[in-house]
Amino acid sequence: MDIATIAGLIAGSLVVGSAILMGGDVGTFINIPSIFIVIGGGFSATIIRFPLKNVFQALALGGKVAFSHKSAEPKDMIDNIAELATTVRRDGPLALDNLEIDDDLLKKGTQFVADGYEPEFIQELLELERDQYLERLDEAQRIYKAIGDAAPAFGMIGTIVGLVQMLSNMEDPSTIGPAMAVALLTTLYGALIANLVALPIADKLSTKGKIVEVAHTLTIDGVMQLSAGKNPNLIREMLSAYLPEKVRAQMIAAEASAVTT
Amino acid sequence: MDIATIAGLIAGSLVVGSAILMGGDVGTFINIPSIFIVIGGGFSATIIRFPLKNVFQALALGGKVAFSHKSAEPKDMIDNIAELATTVRRDGPLALDNLEIDDDLLKKGTQFVADGYEPEFIQELLELERDQYLERLDEAQRIYKAIGDAAPAFGMIGTIVGLVQMLSNMEDPSTIGPAMAVALLTTLYGALIANLVALPIADKLSTKGKIVEVAHTLTIDGVMQLSAGKNPNLIREMLSAYLPEKVRAQMIAAEASAVTT
Amino acid sequence: MDIATIAGLIAGSLVVGSAILMGGDVGTFINIPSIFIVIGGGFSATIIRFPLKNVFQALALGGKVAFSHKSAEPKDMIDNIAELATTVRRDGPLALDNLEIDDDLLKKGTQFVADGYEPEFIQELLELERDQYLERLDEAQRIYKAIGDAAPAFGMIGTIVGLVQMLSNMEDPSTIGPAMAVALLTTLYGALIANLVALPIADKLSTKGKIVEVAHTLTIDGVMQLSAGKNPNLIREMLSAYLPEKVRAQMIAAEASAVTT
Amino acid sequence: MDIATIAGLIAGSLVVGSAILMGGDVGTFINIPSIFIVIGGGFSATIIRFPLKNVFQALALGGKVAFSHKSAEPKDMIDNIAELATTVRRDGPLALDNLEIDDDLLKKGTQFVADGYEPEFIQELLELERDQYLERLDEAQRIYKAIGDAAPAFGMIGTIVGLVQMLSNMEDPSTIGPAMAVALLTTLYGALIANLVALPIADKLSTKGKIVEVAHTLTIDGVMQLSAGKNPNLIREMLSAYLPEKVRAQMIAAEASAVTT
Amino acid sequence: MDIATIAGLIAGSLVVGSAILMGGDVGTFINIPSIFIVIGGGFSATIIRFPLKNVFQALALGGKVAFSHKSAEPKDMIDNIAELATTVRRDGPLALDNLEIDDDLLKKGTQFVADGYEPEFIQELLELERDQYLERLDEAQRIYKAIGDAAPAFGMIGTIVGLVQMLSNMEDPSTIGPAMAVALLTTLYGALIANLVALPIADKLSTKGKIVEVAHTLTIDGVMQLSAGKNPNLIREMLSAYLPEKVRAQMIAAEASAVTT
């Protein structure tokens, strides 16, 4: 689980929720037709913009990626691949066939190596897999952004509909206040969906995309070296270029002191 | 028919419509002069921006493209062209003359081949055709976007006109509410036209433009190979570069297993 | 006359005007001080931004270009130049001296040819002329855009001034409504000036600039070939590169059938 | 003096001022605390953004440049430099020592020439001078723009402060109107500062920067040729590349007719 | 301390504070739930956007950098490094071991030189250090900007929540005013956080980033020359390229007069 996404959503809901609770009457803030107009309207505008099936795929993928925290540390991934390289050196590539591997792309890659595919084919297949995944992440980000644009627009539309209804029917002054309160709810829902959910998740997807790109490229590089039967230490050395700078700084410092002492 | 565009429009209208229905009086929301001011004003501002005849053409083209779903799958198009190549190999280019072909550009291209035009002329003509079509799609997109900008502006102008009329004539307090309700209708219409129709269709046209560009370029490439009398399998191979990555991945995997087994 | 610009302005004014008329009292919507504050304020902010004399020149030029429809069809221009080339071949360059020519740049160019200037001087002079004209069109566009930004800002300023006056003097409740109506008029004027006049004309100038650039470049090329005494058919052939794609497609198709038949 | 800037400011103030005067009570529109909150708040936000001393320098420089009209016509500058070249040719570089020169950069440059500095040193020093001046103009422009962003924001903040005070203390209904009037004043001040002063001056500085760049580069080129003791006519010829196109067109036409007659 | 940042914050708070004080009742403007909703909501939206730990680090770093004024003048830094070079020349690199050095990066660099690391290792380590610091500054800037976007959004959300509560419960008219006052407080807090704190600090971090980049690059260059045992005067000469133009202009002028006299 990605604590930050969930913590943010829960904290934001709590903050707004407690502000509502302190006003006493929670029921005032729940209005099914208002929820319907904002979510339904925002969704309608989004499926005109994007192909229908992409919208559902993207919503699911985006949700999964934003909330999950699967992307392992590059350091662990390198260790993992170096270990596999040791196995290959000891027992041959066929030994990769019956291994438990968490990472989907690495699993697919080692399977290809175990199956004895040509390196070029393996590389092309894995890169296609990575590019498709990144493309889907990118589309998910654009779709969440489109929702973040459409929700406040339909929030405003809902509020105007409510105001028109209230204004054209003002015989009983005591109903004016509550009617306006209901009219404002769609604006509130639209602002919450956009600012607490859709736009932050769109930003998160863009951040995750960059992390995934590095991780997948590292994995593909590692698999190619596995398939070439490279030495585990050499693999470790070559893949260290993917490490964040801090870790590399420590490694360089260690080497430097090793050289000079 | 492009289900997504229509589904989105119907769903959005239903959502807003049911919100209006639940308020009871539908008639309040229909006001011919308000519709007139938003659509008329938005249209006026648009025909100042763009040449008059282009606006009508673009509205029609944009509507047709956004709602239709003619662009065939690249895979089917390749099969189609490979089949034509078989015909050419068997019966010569003249056999293309009396074939039923759905795709306009492919039909025109095969006709040119059947008529024995020079390949350079065929290519230049088909590329001009494609570029003109894309240019018209692009202008349609800009015109829908301009409408999406102008409609809310004239919605606001209409509301101010209504407010001024109401404010300068407040003898009878009971008319204030209904008058303001009517004034707000233009803002509502402007927001609906922009957010439910014009801007999403503009986005859709931009997406369709990319799909059409690939499809037409594939078609032109295919026609050139037809006119050169190429082997159907070779054509299939060369055109596979236009396939989306998923399909290509399957093809590569199939080849890879074919090679290694 | 450019029908679209005028039709748009008239249609937009009619739409807004009829909305006002239907409210009964037209006088409510005419308020000289409000017109004064929006136009005066917008104009003041514009002359701070741009050199004083450029503003007047640009307003005049912009108006003239947006409403006029002088730019001839490229096809007619090519015919025109080819005809002049025939005259030159028959009677020598001096025959250009006493010809009636509509297009200013072409007239100037043929005059230079008749006067026997060096080709390099003619080209440099005509290109300077074209570049200055385009630069002035471009500045006119930026000035109309600046007015389109300033008018709504001063509309809002005028409305706040009116509101402050009304609010600080509310003894007689019956004056509140009409006072607010007057206050809103500046916002209405600002929105109309920006959305119906200034911004659409700015866009139109940018479109016209592109058309003028092609037309003037075609004219300069044609004059250079006149001055070189080229054959009319050759000139027609060379200048056809400036034709829009549709017309060229017809010409290519005609040639192709001519070649193959 | 730059008439346009001053004329614009005066005209804008007159327009708004007369709108206020016509409402009768000018005093309503003058509220020291409101002026204080908009100018103080906008200034506070600006000095967080930019180093303190730069803000004061930039305000002064920006004001001076926007209102002054010192930049001479390129044609006069060339005449001026050509005259100095005549002096140098007749009396040697030392004659430049006791000349009255208006333009600061030219004065500094001729002084360097009179002092017998190496040409490379002179060029490097003058270019540093020019680049620093342009950099300071550019920073002044960014600071005026930041003020134009901050003023309306603090105008809104002031209005909300006023509204909260009014709303939390509504015992005497007769004070509501005047209190709201005062609250709106900060929004009015913010809009006026941004739209009539800060943003137009920022634009003006950007325009002036382009003019100054040409003028200073022309001056540096001229000084370098003075220091090389070049012939006045040659200098005039070489510097004519800096003239605006209209003037150059006249010169070319003159030469052309001179050549052909 | 960076006087400008603090002065700006204090001045801005004083300005708004005195506007509040003059209204009499300060208590009206302090509302813990409103503070809670704006800060809590803005923070929630931010931690969805960015990894959790980065947000805290960035807030701390950003605050530290915006308020501190550690970046020494380039001129002093060059003097400092030249002095160290003198020490190295006199006493050997080991003498750098027990020196008191303020600047963190310079201290680390001289320590590496004293420890006898290879120049390539030193350079790579120091550049990694600099790049990480700049990357963290950049992320801090983006996080402050995200807060500056989220705070007004949650200010608006809080105001709508308050309005809905007030409108749905209007039995006692005397509570309407105060309730609306409280509702407006979140908008006020959001505007203040964004316009007085978050956005200006984001801009400041971007300015400081540029200064730090120059200072750190200068330091790394200096350390490399220290480790090569270069002559102090040579170091001074080479590092002078980092000086701002004004100081360089003085140095060039001094040299020029030295050469010519």
XYZ file of C-alpha atoms in Angstrom, chain B:
261
model
C -21.596 4.965 -34.610
C -19.089 5.960 -31.964
C -20.857 4.701 -28.834
C -18.691 6.694 -26.426
C -19.560 10.109 -27.886
C -23.271 9.380 -28.032
C -23.334 7.573 -24.695
C -21.544 10.507 -23.092
C -23.920 13.066 -24.574
C -27.015 11.067 -23.638
C -25.721 10.240 -20.154
C -24.771 13.856 -19.505
C -28.138 15.111 -20.738
C -29.957 12.490 -18.658
C -28.000 13.424 -15.543
C -28.724 17.141 -15.915
C -32.231 16.428 -17.169
C -33.137 14.250 -14.209
C -31.763 16.857 -11.811
C -34.108 19.329 -13.483
C -37.052 16.890 -13.495
C -36.690 16.210 -9.788
C -37.191 19.922 -9.196
C -40.610 19.519 -10.709
C -41.111 22.294 -13.219
C -39.216 21.524 -16.442
C -40.665 24.537 -18.222
C -38.596 26.850 -16.026
C -35.470 25.576 -17.704
C -36.577 26.121 -21.265
C -36.311 29.684 -22.444
C -36.058 30.307 -26.152
C -34.543 33.820 -25.935
C -31.846 32.482 -23.581
C -30.993 29.661 -25.970
C -30.971 32.229 -28.757
C -28.546 34.570 -26.978
C -26.024 31.832 -26.098
C -26.053 29.977 -29.405
C -26.480 33.123 -31.505
C -23.805 35.065 -29.651
C -21.357 32.167 -29.593
C -21.940 31.570 -33.287
C -21.500 35.270 -34.118
C -18.162 35.441 -32.308
C -17.044 32.271 -34.096
C -17.835 33.475 -37.623
C -15.819 36.635 -36.989
C -12.853 34.436 -36.059
C -13.077 31.960 -38.949
C -14.096 32.253 -42.642
C -17.862 31.771 -42.868
C -17.973 28.679 -45.079
C -15.276 26.934 -43.038
C -17.441 27.206 -39.922
C -20.349 25.314 -41.501
C -18.077 22.708 -43.108
C -16.208 22.234 -39.827
C -19.366 21.885 -37.762
C -20.656 19.202 -40.112
C -17.339 17.380 -40.452
C -16.648 17.559 -36.716
C -20.089 16.180 -35.900
C -19.708 13.389 -38.446
C -16.245 12.353 -37.280
C -16.991 12.587 -33.565
C -20.086 10.404 -33.843
C -19.036 7.962 -36.537
C -16.719 5.029 -35.921
C -15.550 4.271 -39.418
C -11.793 3.936 -38.847
C -11.222 0.194 -39.245
C -8.714 -1.744 -37.159
C -5.217 -1.544 -38.726
C -5.097 -5.359 -38.691
C -8.253 -5.593 -40.855
C -6.939 -2.912 -43.173
C -3.712 -4.879 -43.693
C -5.696 -8.067 -44.390
C -7.816 -6.114 -46.821
C -4.822 -4.736 -48.710
C -3.068 -8.129 -48.742
C -6.198 -9.618 -50.302
C -6.188 -6.921 -52.974
C -2.528 -7.731 -53.623
C -3.481 -11.374 -54.220
C -6.091 -10.201 -56.719
C -3.541 -8.005 -58.499
C -1.017 -10.866 -58.695
C -3.644 -13.260 -60.066
C -5.631 -11.022 -62.423
C -3.476 -7.940 -62.965
C -4.143 -4.357 -61.786
C -7.188 -3.968 -64.011
C -9.054 -6.412 -61.770
C -9.105 -3.660 -59.113
C -11.495 -1.687 -61.287
C -14.720 -3.430 -60.392
C -14.193 -4.085 -56.668
C -16.427 -2.940 -53.833
C -14.215 -1.135 -51.270
C -15.530 0.568 -48.135
C -12.656 2.863 -47.333
C -12.798 6.036 -49.464
C -9.069 6.592 -49.681
C -8.309 2.937 -50.487
C -11.040 2.937 -53.153
C -9.590 6.064 -54.754
C -6.063 4.593 -54.571
C -6.985 1.234 -56.134
C -8.909 3.102 -58.836
C -5.745 5.072 -59.640
C -3.781 1.797 -59.766
C -6.406 0.225 -62.026
C -6.284 3.330 -64.255
C -2.522 2.799 -64.596
C -1.368 6.169 -63.217
C 2.330 6.645 -62.455
C 3.195 5.674 -58.823
C 4.559 9.178 -58.086
C 1.289 10.772 -59.180
C -0.747 8.315 -57.136
C 1.337 8.947 -54.020
C 1.242 12.728 -54.408
C -2.520 12.736 -54.969
C -3.312 10.444 -52.027
C -1.011 12.390 -49.706
C -2.658 15.661 -50.738
C -6.025 14.053 -50.002
C -4.848 12.878 -46.561
C -3.238 16.220 -45.678
C -6.351 18.150 -46.685
C -8.527 15.856 -44.587
C -6.262 16.215 -41.541
C -6.126 19.991 -42.025
C -9.925 20.118 -42.130
C -10.147 17.947 -38.996
C -7.702 20.283 -37.283
C -9.690 23.366 -38.237
C -12.889 21.678 -37.049
C -11.192 21.072 -33.708
C -10.182 24.742 -33.422
C -13.709 25.859 -34.317
C -15.320 23.599 -31.684
C -12.808 24.954 -29.182
C -13.680 28.545 -30.150
C -17.357 27.737 -29.589
C -16.447 26.257 -26.206
C -14.794 29.578 -25.325
C -17.538 31.812 -26.716
C -20.589 29.997 -25.298
C -19.822 30.652 -21.580
C -18.853 34.251 -22.410
C -22.230 34.887 -24.022
C -23.870 32.929 -21.219
C -22.416 35.498 -18.824
C -23.422 38.391 -21.098
C -26.987 37.073 -21.200
C -27.103 36.750 -17.420
C -25.902 40.329 -16.965
C -28.507 41.571 -19.431
C -31.160 39.729 -17.434
C -29.874 41.049 -14.117
C -29.845 44.629 -15.371
C -33.452 44.255 -16.573
C -34.513 42.746 -13.243
C -32.665 45.302 -11.122
C -33.975 48.315 -13.000
C -37.525 47.152 -12.523
C -38.077 45.874 -8.990
C -41.481 47.317 -8.130
C -43.071 43.910 -7.724
C -40.831 41.865 -5.383
C -42.546 38.622 -6.361
C -41.029 38.864 -9.847
C -37.448 39.169 -8.640
C -36.882 35.465 -8.090
C -38.262 34.229 -11.410
C -36.468 37.025 -13.279
C -33.146 36.041 -11.747
C -33.892 32.393 -12.541
C -34.334 33.303 -16.198
C -31.168 35.422 -16.124
C -29.182 32.466 -14.829
C -30.387 30.201 -17.642
C -27.963 31.671 -20.187
C -25.052 30.890 -17.872
C -26.395 27.353 -17.538
C -26.757 26.933 -21.297
C -23.270 28.352 -21.903
C -21.715 25.984 -19.369
C -23.546 22.965 -20.795
C -22.644 23.764 -24.406
C -18.994 24.253 -23.487
C -18.478 21.423 -20.992
C -20.781 18.745 -22.348
C -20.584 19.362 -26.099
C -18.033 21.722 -27.622
C -14.872 21.112 -25.567
C -15.216 17.299 -25.327
C -15.900 17.077 -29.077
C -12.850 19.264 -29.749
C -10.751 16.825 -27.710
C -12.309 13.857 -29.484
C -11.494 15.362 -32.903
C -7.874 15.728 -31.861
C -7.768 12.042 -30.788
C -9.483 10.914 -34.001
C -7.048 12.984 -36.045
C -4.155 10.881 -34.741
C -5.960 7.619 -35.550
C -6.917 8.831 -39.038
C -3.347 9.914 -39.755
C -2.030 6.409 -39.030
C -4.836 4.728 -40.988
C -4.440 6.944 -44.057
C -0.655 6.650 -44.081
C -1.009 2.855 -43.849
C -3.470 2.933 -46.744
C -1.176 5.066 -48.917
C 1.773 2.757 -48.196
C -0.390 -0.231 -49.071
C -1.617 1.292 -52.336
C 1.968 2.098 -53.352
C 2.914 -1.542 -52.817
C -0.166 -2.691 -54.719
C 0.841 -0.490 -57.624
C 4.344 -2.004 -57.489
C 2.729 -5.464 -57.654
C 4.394 -6.611 -54.436
C 3.864 -10.065 -52.915
C 0.921 -10.163 -50.395
C 3.080 -11.636 -47.619
C 5.717 -8.976 -48.085
C 3.030 -6.261 -47.929
C 1.634 -7.793 -44.735
C 5.131 -7.818 -43.205
C 5.927 -4.232 -44.161
C 2.582 -2.798 -43.044
C 2.795 -4.569 -39.661
C 4.881 -1.597 -38.483
C 1.568 0.299 -38.222
C 0.033 -2.198 -35.800
C -0.379 -1.182 -32.130
C 2.298 -2.591 -29.879
C 0.140 -5.239 -28.243
C -0.607 -6.966 -31.538
C 3.006 -6.670 -32.639
C 4.140 -8.221 -29.339
C 1.958 -11.244 -30.063
C 3.357 -11.497 -33.560
C 6.962 -11.243 -32.349
C 6.338 -13.847 -29.649
C 4.823 -16.154 -32.252
C 7.817 -15.703 -34.531
C 10.241 -16.160 -31.635
C 8.676 -19.445 -30.620
C 8.616 -20.460 -34.265
C 12.348 -19.764 -34.501
C 13.332 -21.536 -31.302
C 11.139 -24.598 -31.676
